[in-house]
mmCIF file with all atom_site columns, C-alpha atoms in Angstrom:
data_model
loop_
_atom_site.group_PDB
_atom_site.id
_atom_site.type_symbol
_atom_site.label_atom_id
_atom_site.label_alt_id
_atom_site.label_comp_id
_atom_site.label_asym_id
_atom_site.label_entity_id
_atom_site.label_seq_id
_atom_site.pdbx_PDB_ins_code
_atom_site.Cartn_x
_atom_site.Cartn_y
_atom_site.Cartn_z
_atom_site.occupancy
_atom_site.B_iso_or_equiv
_atom_site.pdbx_formal_charge
_atom_site.auth_seq_id
_atom_site.auth_comp_id
_atom_site.auth_asym_id
_atom_site.auth_atom_id
_atom_site.pdbx_PDB_model_num
ATOM 1   C CA . MET M 1 1   ? -50.338 -25.332 52.614 1.00 39.00 ? 778 MET M CA 1
ATOM 2   C CA . ALA M 1 2   ? -46.605 -25.497 53.018 1.00 42.00 ? 779 ALA M CA 1
ATOM 3   C CA . LEU M 1 3   ? -44.245 -24.958 50.117 1.00 40.00 ? 780 LEU M CA 1
ATOM 4   C CA . THR M 1 4   ? -41.711 -27.650 49.594 1.00 42.00 ? 781 THR M CA 1
ATOM 5   C CA . THR M 1 5   ? -38.240 -26.412 49.015 1.00 40.00 ? 782 THR M CA 1
ATOM 6   C CA . GLU M 1 6   ? -35.273 -28.151 47.551 1.00 43.00 ? 783 GLU M CA 1
ATOM 7   C CA . ARG M 1 7   ? -31.649 -27.325 47.848 1.00 40.00 ? 784 ARG M CA 1
ATOM 8   C CA . ASP M 1 8   ? -29.897 -27.129 44.479 1.00 42.00 ? 785 ASP M CA 1
ATOM 9   C CA . PRO M 1 9   ? -26.496 -28.743 45.065 1.00 42.00 ? 786 PRO M CA 1
ATOM 10  C CA . GLY M 1 10  ? -24.690 -26.360 42.732 1.00 40.00 ? 787 GLY M CA 1
ATOM 11  C CA . ALA M 1 11  ? -26.197 -23.124 44.057 1.00 40.00 ? 788 ALA M CA 1
ATOM 12  C CA . ASP M 1 12  ? -26.975 -21.336 47.286 1.00 39.00 ? 789 ASP M CA 1
ATOM 13  C CA . VAL M 1 13  ? -30.556 -20.600 46.213 1.00 37.00 ? 790 VAL M CA 1
ATOM 14  C CA . VAL M 1 14  ? -33.741 -22.209 47.539 1.00 34.00 ? 791 VAL M CA 1
ATOM 15  C CA . ALA M 1 15  ? -36.391 -22.831 44.842 1.00 34.00 ? 792 ALA M CA 1
ATOM 16  C CA . ASP M 1 16  ? -40.152 -22.989 45.407 1.00 33.00 ? 793 ASP M CA 1
ATOM 17  C CA . SER M 1 17  ? -42.099 -25.831 43.820 1.00 34.00 ? 794 SER M CA 1
ATOM 18  C CA . ALA M 1 18  ? -44.788 -23.385 42.588 1.00 36.00 ? 795 ALA M CA 1
ATOM 19  C CA . PRO M 1 19  ? -43.774 -21.121 39.682 1.00 43.00 ? 796 PRO M CA 1
ATOM 20  C CA . ASP M 1 20  ? -43.936 -17.352 40.095 1.00 57.00 ? 797 ASP M CA 1
ATOM 21  C CA . VAL M 1 21  ? -47.022 -15.787 38.515 1.00 60.00 ? 798 VAL M CA 1
ATOM 22  C CA . GLY M 1 22  ? -44.955 -13.397 36.428 1.00 63.00 ? 799 GLY M CA 1
ATOM 23  C CA . SER M 1 23  ? -42.344 -15.978 35.440 1.00 78.00 ? 800 SER M CA 1
ATOM 24  C CA . ALA M 1 24  ? -41.819 -17.786 32.154 1.00 81.00 ? 801 ALA M CA 1
ATOM 25  C CA . ALA M 1 25  ? -42.827 -21.049 33.836 1.00 86.00 ? 802 ALA M CA 1
ATOM 26  C CA . GLY M 1 26  ? -46.052 -19.429 35.032 1.00 86.00 ? 803 GLY M CA 1
ATOM 27  C CA . PHE M 1 27  ? -46.800 -18.266 31.497 1.00 89.00 ? 804 PHE M CA 1
ATOM 28  C CA . GLU M 1 28  ? -46.034 -21.690 30.058 1.00 90.00 ? 805 GLU M CA 1
ATOM 29  C CA . ALA M 1 29  ? -48.447 -23.349 32.477 1.00 91.00 ? 806 ALA M CA 1
ATOM 30  C CA . PHE M 1 30  ? -51.130 -20.767 31.680 1.00 91.00 ? 807 PHE M CA 1
ATOM 31  C CA . ALA M 1 31  ? -50.601 -21.106 27.912 1.00 91.00 ? 808 ALA M CA 1
ATOM 32  C CA . ARG M 1 32  ? -50.949 -24.893 28.067 1.00 93.00 ? 809 ARG M CA 1
ATOM 33  C CA . ALA M 1 33  ? -54.165 -24.620 30.072 1.00 91.00 ? 810 ALA M CA 1
ATOM 34  C CA . ALA M 1 34  ? -55.747 -21.797 28.022 1.00 91.00 ? 811 ALA M CA 1
ATOM 35  C CA . GLN M 1 35  ? -54.674 -22.616 24.472 1.00 92.00 ? 812 GLN M CA 1
ATOM 36  C CA . GLN M 1 36  ? -57.655 -24.820 23.505 1.00 93.00 ? 813 GLN M CA 1
ATOM 37  C CA . ARG M 1 37  ? -60.186 -22.424 24.992 1.00 93.00 ? 814 ARG M CA 1
ATOM 38  C CA . LEU M 1 38  ? -58.624 -19.481 23.174 1.00 94.00 ? 815 LEU M CA 1
ATOM 39  C CA . TYR M 1 39  ? -58.498 -21.480 19.931 1.00 94.00 ? 816 TYR M CA 1
ATOM 40  C CA . ARG M 1 40  ? -62.213 -22.339 20.122 1.00 93.00 ? 817 ARG M CA 1
ATOM 41  C CA . THR M 1 41  ? -63.131 -18.694 20.592 1.00 91.00 ? 818 THR M CA 1
ATOM 42  C CA . ALA M 1 42  ? -60.733 -17.647 17.824 1.00 92.00 ? 819 ALA M CA 1
ATOM 43  C CA . TYR M 1 43  ? -62.239 -20.228 15.470 1.00 92.00 ? 820 TYR M CA 1
ATOM 44  C CA . LEU M 1 44  ? -65.728 -18.907 16.094 1.00 89.00 ? 821 LEU M CA 1
ATOM 45  C CA . LEU M 1 45  ? -64.536 -15.364 15.486 1.00 88.00 ? 822 LEU M CA 1
ATOM 46  C CA . CYS M 1 46  ? -62.514 -16.164 12.339 1.00 86.00 ? 823 CYS M CA 1
ATOM 47  C CA . GLY M 1 47  ? -64.460 -19.065 10.880 1.00 85.00 ? 824 GLY M CA 1
ATOM 48  C CA . ASP M 1 48  ? -61.193 -20.528 9.586  1.00 86.00 ? 825 ASP M CA 1
ATOM 49  C CA . ALA M 1 49  ? -58.880 -22.987 11.332 1.00 91.00 ? 826 ALA M CA 1
ATOM 50  C CA . GLU M 1 50  ? -55.645 -21.487 10.046 1.00 91.00 ? 827 GLU M CA 1
ATOM 51  C CA . HIS M 1 51  ? -56.589 -17.920 10.940 1.00 90.00 ? 828 HIS M CA 1
ATOM 52  C CA . ALA M 1 52  ? -57.778 -19.145 14.343 1.00 92.00 ? 829 ALA M CA 1
ATOM 53  C CA . ARG M 1 53  ? -54.384 -20.780 14.992 1.00 93.00 ? 830 ARG M CA 1
ATOM 54  C CA . ASP M 1 54  ? -52.629 -17.574 13.934 1.00 92.00 ? 831 ASP M CA 1
ATOM 55  C CA . LEU M 1 55  ? -54.907 -15.469 16.137 1.00 92.00 ? 832 LEU M CA 1
ATOM 56  C CA . THR M 1 56  ? -54.333 -17.782 19.110 1.00 93.00 ? 833 THR M CA 1
ATOM 57  C CA . GLN M 1 57  ? -50.566 -17.645 18.641 1.00 92.00 ? 834 GLN M CA 1
ATOM 58  C CA . THR M 1 58  ? -50.610 -13.863 18.258 1.00 92.00 ? 835 THR M CA 1
ATOM 59  C CA . THR M 1 59  ? -52.671 -13.599 21.435 1.00 92.00 ? 836 THR M CA 1
ATOM 60  C CA . LEU M 1 60  ? -50.275 -15.827 23.356 1.00 92.00 ? 837 LEU M CA 1
ATOM 61  C CA . ALA M 1 61  ? -47.292 -13.844 22.043 1.00 90.00 ? 838 ALA M CA 1
ATOM 62  C CA . LYS M 1 62  ? -48.871 -10.582 23.203 1.00 91.00 ? 839 LYS M CA 1
ATOM 63  C CA . LEU M 1 63  ? -49.657 -12.122 26.575 1.00 91.00 ? 840 LEU M CA 1
ATOM 64  C CA . TYR M 1 64  ? -46.072 -13.288 26.938 1.00 89.00 ? 841 TYR M CA 1
ATOM 65  C CA . GLN M 1 65  ? -44.805 -9.777  26.246 1.00 88.00 ? 842 GLN M CA 1
ATOM 66  C CA . HIS M 1 66  ? -46.952 -8.430  29.082 1.00 86.00 ? 843 HIS M CA 1
ATOM 67  C CA . TRP M 1 67  ? -47.056 -11.524 31.291 1.00 88.00 ? 844 TRP M CA 1
ATOM 68  C CA . ARG M 1 68  ? -46.099 -9.730  34.506 1.00 86.00 ? 845 ARG M CA 1
ATOM 69  C CA . LYS M 1 69  ? -49.270 -7.641  34.224 1.00 84.00 ? 846 LYS M CA 1
ATOM 70  C CA . ALA M 1 70  ? -51.466 -10.397 32.739 1.00 84.00 ? 847 ALA M CA 1
ATOM 71  C CA . GLY M 1 71  ? -50.295 -13.042 35.201 1.00 82.00 ? 848 GLY M CA 1
ATOM 72  C CA . ALA M 1 72  ? -51.004 -10.759 38.124 1.00 83.00 ? 849 ALA M CA 1
ATOM 73  C CA . ALA M 1 73  ? -54.530 -10.020 36.863 1.00 83.00 ? 850 ALA M CA 1
ATOM 74  C CA . GLU M 1 74  ? -57.412 -11.278 38.973 1.00 85.00 ? 851 GLU M CA 1
ATOM 75  C CA . HIS M 1 75  ? -58.767 -13.298 36.014 1.00 88.00 ? 852 HIS M CA 1
ATOM 76  C CA . PRO M 1 76  ? -55.981 -14.072 33.521 1.00 89.00 ? 853 PRO M CA 1
ATOM 77  C CA . HIS M 1 77  ? -58.350 -16.035 31.237 1.00 89.00 ? 854 HIS M CA 1
ATOM 78  C CA . ALA M 1 78  ? -60.600 -12.985 30.902 1.00 89.00 ? 855 ALA M CA 1
ATOM 79  C CA . TYR M 1 79  ? -57.517 -10.861 30.244 1.00 90.00 ? 856 TYR M CA 1
ATOM 80  C CA . ALA M 1 80  ? -56.465 -13.325 27.517 1.00 92.00 ? 857 ALA M CA 1
ATOM 81  C CA . LYS M 1 81  ? -59.927 -13.295 25.958 1.00 92.00 ? 858 LYS M CA 1
ATOM 82  C CA . THR M 1 82  ? -59.842 -9.492  25.884 1.00 90.00 ? 859 THR M CA 1
ATOM 83  C CA . VAL M 1 83  ? -56.480 -9.582  24.104 1.00 91.00 ? 860 VAL M CA 1
ATOM 84  C CA . LEU M 1 84  ? -57.838 -12.185 21.662 1.00 93.00 ? 861 LEU M CA 1
ATOM 85  C CA . THR M 1 85  ? -60.961 -10.184 20.831 1.00 90.00 ? 862 THR M CA 1
ATOM 86  C CA . ARG M 1 86  ? -59.143 -6.888  20.412 1.00 90.00 ? 863 ARG M CA 1
ATOM 87  C CA . THR M 1 87  ? -56.472 -8.523  18.258 1.00 90.00 ? 864 THR M CA 1
ATOM 88  C CA . PHE M 1 88  ? -59.199 -10.044 16.064 1.00 90.00 ? 865 PHE M CA 1
ATOM 89  C CA . LEU M 1 89  ? -60.926 -6.695  15.631 1.00 87.00 ? 866 LEU M CA 1
ATOM 90  C CA . ALA M 1 90  ? -57.628 -4.915  14.867 1.00 84.00 ? 867 ALA M CA 1
ATOM 91  C CA . GLU M 1 91  ? -56.742 -7.517  12.227 1.00 83.00 ? 868 GLU M CA 1
ATOM 92  C CA . ARG M 1 92  ? -60.177 -7.203  10.630 1.00 81.00 ? 869 ARG M CA 1
ATOM 93  C CA . ARG M 1 93  ? -59.813 -3.422  10.465 1.00 77.00 ? 870 ARG M CA 1
ATOM 94  C CA . ARG M 1 94  ? -56.381 -3.853  8.898  1.00 75.00 ? 871 ARG M CA 1
ATOM 95  C CA . ARG M 1 95  ? -57.762 -6.297  6.306  1.00 71.00 ? 872 ARG M CA 1
ATOM 96  C CA . LEU M 1 96  ? -60.641 -3.947  5.541  1.00 68.00 ? 873 LEU M CA 1
ATOM 97  C CA . ARG M 1 97  ? -58.197 -1.098  4.925  1.00 67.00 ? 874 ARG M CA 1
ATOM 98  C CA . ASP M 1 98  ? -56.164 -3.347  2.640  1.00 66.00 ? 875 ASP M CA 1
ATOM 99  C CA . LEU M 1 99  ? -59.310 -4.421  0.773  1.00 63.00 ? 876 LEU M CA 1
ATOM 100 C CA . LEU M 1 100 ? -60.415 -0.810  0.314  1.00 61.00 ? 877 LEU M CA 1
ATOM 101 C CA . LEU M 1 101 ? -56.984 0.066   -0.981 1.00 61.00 ? 878 LEU M CA 1
ATOM 102 C CA . LEU M 1 102 ? -57.104 -2.916  -3.332 1.00 58.00 ? 879 LEU M CA 1
ATOM 103 C CA . THR M 1 103 ? -60.508 -1.942  -4.748 1.00 60.00 ? 880 THR M CA 1
ATOM 104 C CA . ARG M 1 104 ? -59.456 1.688   -5.189 1.00 62.00 ? 881 ARG M CA 1
ATOM 105 C CA . THR M 1 105 ? -56.444 0.584   -7.206 1.00 59.00 ? 882 THR M CA 1
ATOM 106 C CA . GLY M 1 106 ? -58.542 -1.674  -9.468 1.00 55.00 ? 883 GLY M CA 1
ATOM 107 C CA . GLY M 1 107 ? -57.990 -5.075  -7.804 1.00 53.00 ? 884 GLY M CA 1
ATOM 108 C CA . THR M 1 108 ? -60.736 -7.590  -7.140 1.00 50.00 ? 885 THR M CA 1
ATOM 109 C CA . ALA M 1 109 ? -62.007 -8.904  -3.842 1.00 46.00 ? 886 ALA M CA 1
ATOM 110 C CA . PRO M 1 110 ? -61.837 -12.617 -3.013 1.00 43.00 ? 887 PRO M CA 1
ATOM 111 C CA . GLU M 1 111 ? -64.957 -14.716 -3.554 1.00 43.00 ? 888 GLU M CA 1
ATOM 112 C CA . PRO M 1 112 ? -67.092 -15.484 -0.456 1.00 40.00 ? 889 PRO M CA 1
ATOM 113 C CA . ALA M 1 113 ? -67.132 -19.025 0.934  1.00 39.00 ? 890 ALA M CA 1
ATOM 114 C CA . ALA M 1 114 ? -69.641 -21.445 -0.595 1.00 43.00 ? 891 ALA M CA 1
ATOM 115 C CA . ASP M 1 115 ? -72.764 -22.381 1.366  1.00 42.00 ? 892 ASP M CA 1
ATOM 116 C CA . HIS M 1 116 ? -72.993 -25.881 2.848  1.00 40.00 ? 893 HIS M CA 1
ATOM 117 C CA . PRO M 1 117 ? -76.141 -27.629 4.074  1.00 48.00 ? 894 PRO M CA 1
ATOM 118 C CA . GLU M 1 118 ? -74.717 -28.797 7.419  1.00 65.00 ? 895 GLU M CA 1
ATOM 119 C CA . LEU M 1 119 ? -75.759 -26.688 10.387 1.00 72.00 ? 896 LEU M CA 1
ATOM 120 C CA . ARG M 1 120 ? -72.245 -26.112 11.677 1.00 73.00 ? 897 ARG M CA 1
ATOM 121 C CA . VAL M 1 121 ? -70.845 -24.991 8.351  1.00 76.00 ? 898 VAL M CA 1
ATOM 122 C CA . THR M 1 122 ? -73.920 -22.913 7.580  1.00 78.00 ? 899 THR M CA 1
ATOM 123 C CA . LEU M 1 123 ? -73.764 -21.270 10.985 1.00 81.00 ? 900 LEU M CA 1
ATOM 124 C CA . LEU M 1 124 ? -70.066 -20.465 10.555 1.00 82.00 ? 901 LEU M CA 1
ATOM 125 C CA . ALA M 1 125 ? -70.769 -19.012 7.128  1.00 83.00 ? 902 ALA M CA 1
ATOM 126 C CA . ALA M 1 126 ? -73.600 -16.916 8.582  1.00 85.00 ? 903 ALA M CA 1
ATOM 127 C CA . LEU M 1 127 ? -71.311 -15.731 11.387 1.00 87.00 ? 904 LEU M CA 1
ATOM 128 C CA . ALA M 1 128 ? -68.714 -14.776 8.800  1.00 87.00 ? 905 ALA M CA 1
ATOM 129 C CA . GLU M 1 129 ? -71.248 -12.459 7.155  1.00 89.00 ? 906 GLU M CA 1
ATOM 130 C CA . LEU M 1 130 ? -71.698 -10.454 10.335 1.00 90.00 ? 907 LEU M CA 1
ATOM 131 C CA . PRO M 1 131 ? -69.499 -7.407  10.836 1.00 91.00 ? 908 PRO M CA 1
ATOM 132 C CA . PRO M 1 132 ? -66.482 -8.212  13.054 1.00 88.00 ? 909 PRO M CA 1
ATOM 133 C CA . ARG M 1 133 ? -67.729 -6.319  16.098 1.00 90.00 ? 910 ARG M CA 1
ATOM 134 C CA . ALA M 1 134 ? -71.231 -7.819  15.898 1.00 91.00 ? 911 ALA M CA 1
ATOM 135 C CA . ARG M 1 135 ? -69.730 -11.295 15.434 1.00 89.00 ? 912 ARG M CA 1
ATOM 136 C CA . ALA M 1 136 ? -67.528 -10.755 18.471 1.00 89.00 ? 913 ALA M CA 1
ATOM 137 C CA . MET M 1 137 ? -70.599 -9.738  20.501 1.00 91.00 ? 914 MET M CA 1
ATOM 138 C CA . VAL M 1 138 ? -72.592 -12.815 19.438 1.00 90.00 ? 915 VAL M CA 1
ATOM 139 C CA . VAL M 1 139 ? -69.702 -15.216 20.065 1.00 87.00 ? 916 VAL M CA 1
ATOM 140 C CA . LEU M 1 140 ? -68.882 -13.731 23.467 1.00 87.00 ? 917 LEU M CA 1
ATOM 141 C CA . ARG M 1 141 ? -72.512 -13.411 24.537 1.00 89.00 ? 918 ARG M CA 1
ATOM 142 C CA . TYR M 1 142 ? -73.963 -16.718 23.357 1.00 86.00 ? 919 TYR M CA 1
ATOM 143 C CA . TRP M 1 143 ? -71.043 -19.091 22.767 1.00 82.00 ? 920 TRP M CA 1
ATOM 144 C CA . ASP M 1 144 ? -68.875 -18.043 25.706 1.00 82.00 ? 921 ASP M CA 1
ATOM 145 C CA . ASP M 1 145 ? -72.023 -17.338 27.756 1.00 82.00 ? 922 ASP M CA 1
ATOM 146 C CA . GLN M 1 146 ? -70.831 -13.980 29.056 1.00 86.00 ? 923 GLN M CA 1
ATOM 147 C CA . SER M 1 147 ? -73.153 -11.396 30.515 1.00 90.00 ? 924 SER M CA 1
ATOM 148 C CA . VAL M 1 148 ? -74.184 -8.274  28.646 1.00 93.00 ? 925 VAL M CA 1
ATOM 149 C CA . ALA M 1 149 ? -72.169 -6.193  31.106 1.00 92.00 ? 926 ALA M CA 1
ATOM 150 C CA . SER M 1 150 ? -68.976 -8.207  30.616 1.00 89.00 ? 927 SER M CA 1
ATOM 151 C CA . VAL M 1 151 ? -69.256 -8.093  26.812 1.00 90.00 ? 928 VAL M CA 1
ATOM 152 C CA . ALA M 1 152 ? -69.845 -4.333  26.979 1.00 91.00 ? 929 ALA M CA 1
ATOM 153 C CA . ALA M 1 153 ? -66.802 -3.869  29.191 1.00 89.00 ? 930 ALA M CA 1
ATOM 154 C CA . LEU M 1 154 ? -64.672 -6.116  26.994 1.00 87.00 ? 931 LEU M CA 1
ATOM 155 C CA . LEU M 1 155 ? -65.587 -4.266  23.794 1.00 88.00 ? 932 LEU M CA 1
ATOM 156 C CA . ARG M 1 156 ? -65.712 -0.835  25.430 1.00 89.00 ? 933 ARG M CA 1
ATOM 157 C CA . CYS M 1 157 ? -69.294 -0.012  24.511 1.00 92.00 ? 934 CYS M CA 1
ATOM 158 C CA . SER M 1 158 ? -72.591 0.423   26.313 1.00 94.00 ? 935 SER M CA 1
ATOM 159 C CA . GLU M 1 159 ? -74.802 -2.439  27.416 1.00 93.00 ? 936 GLU M CA 1
ATOM 160 C CA . ALA M 1 160 ? -77.567 -1.098  25.166 1.00 94.00 ? 937 ALA M CA 1
ATOM 161 C CA . THR M 1 161 ? -75.233 -1.418  22.178 1.00 93.00 ? 938 THR M CA 1
ATOM 162 C CA . VAL M 1 162 ? -74.508 -5.046  23.043 1.00 93.00 ? 939 VAL M CA 1
ATOM 163 C CA . LYS M 1 163 ? -78.233 -5.813  23.399 1.00 93.00 ? 940 LYS M CA 1
ATOM 164 C CA . SER M 1 164 ? -79.237 -4.131  20.153 1.00 94.00 ? 941 SER M CA 1
ATOM 165 C CA . GLN M 1 165 ? -76.326 -5.532  18.119 1.00 93.00 ? 942 GLN M CA 1
ATOM 166 C CA . CYS M 1 166 ? -76.920 -9.050  19.436 1.00 92.00 ? 943 CYS M CA 1
ATOM 167 C CA . SER M 1 167 ? -80.636 -8.785  18.689 1.00 92.00 ? 944 SER M CA 1
ATOM 168 C CA . ARG M 1 168 ? -80.007 -7.620  15.107 1.00 93.00 ? 945 ARG M CA 1
ATOM 169 C CA . SER M 1 169 ? -77.278 -10.202 14.575 1.00 91.00 ? 946 SER M CA 1
ATOM 170 C CA . LEU M 1 170 ? -79.457 -13.050 15.836 1.00 90.00 ? 947 LEU M CA 1
ATOM 171 C CA . ALA M 1 171 ? -82.245 -11.912 13.515 1.00 90.00 ? 948 ALA M CA 1
ATOM 172 C CA . ARG M 1 172 ? -79.797 -11.989 10.587 1.00 90.00 ? 949 ARG M CA 1
ATOM 173 C CA . LEU M 1 173 ? -78.588 -15.458 11.632 1.00 87.00 ? 950 LEU M CA 1
ATOM 174 C CA . ARG M 1 174 ? -82.163 -16.735 11.856 1.00 85.00 ? 951 ARG M CA 1
ATOM 175 C CA . VAL M 1 175 ? -82.946 -15.452 8.356  1.00 86.00 ? 952 VAL M CA 1
ATOM 176 C CA . ARG M 1 176 ? -79.746 -16.979 6.999  1.00 83.00 ? 953 ARG M CA 1
ATOM 177 C CA . LEU M 1 177 ? -80.460 -20.343 8.613  1.00 80.00 ? 954 LEU M CA 1
ATOM 178 C CA . ALA M 1 178 ? -84.094 -20.261 7.483  1.00 81.00 ? 955 ALA M CA 1
ATOM 179 C CA . ASP M 1 179 ? -82.879 -19.708 3.911  1.00 81.00 ? 956 ASP M CA 1
ATOM 180 C CA . ALA M 1 180 ? -80.775 -22.857 4.314  1.00 75.00 ? 957 ALA M CA 1
ATOM 181 C CA . GLY M 1 181 ? -83.806 -24.768 5.663  1.00 73.00 ? 958 GLY M CA 1
ATOM 182 C CA . LEU M 1 182 ? -82.530 -24.775 9.252  1.00 69.00 ? 959 LEU M CA 1
ATOM 183 C CA . SER M 1 183 ? -83.718 -22.999 12.364 1.00 61.00 ? 960 SER M CA 1
ATOM 184 C CA . ILE M 1 184 ? -82.471 -21.967 15.788 1.00 59.00 ? 961 ILE M CA 1
ATOM 185 C CA . THR M 1 185 ? -84.596 -21.558 18.873 1.00 56.00 ? 962 THR M CA 1
ATOM 186 C CA . GLY M 1 186 ? -84.392 -19.150 21.784 1.00 50.00 ? 963 GLY M CA 1
ATOM 187 C CA . SER M 1 187 ? -83.691 -15.455 21.810 1.00 45.00 ? 964 SER M CA 1
#
């Protein structure tokens, strides 16, 4: 495949039609292509549209800061998903610290979300009850259809941990959905 080149009349530079991987144009093209996919994963992790938008934007901002490295990665979408997941977990830890500080100083915790009979809303509520790391494992393993090995590498844990956490989390989800009169199949 030959690159087409154009001569800029006001400069002595020849420009390629394809943007450089580490360039701002390369990042912009990647961000446009990956934004919806990242948002869907963020929504499943957060369970809230506004937090998912914030998480997606934070992820894209972090990627932009390190775009030379991320753009040169063999799989930039996997790199972005790793940044998204780790950012989610870091934010949850930060919120947990803030909540613990609030309860130690005599404040009250916010009320949990109300249950809804629809499967989607009930499933999101059940996912929200899982600990952040277990929720990340379930979302990555079963929603994003990643292998046990890739989830383990992404979350920096053993494959046995992923298997056991996913098994326990699915059992909790099944109980939660059964309580709501719904069921899921498979393992």
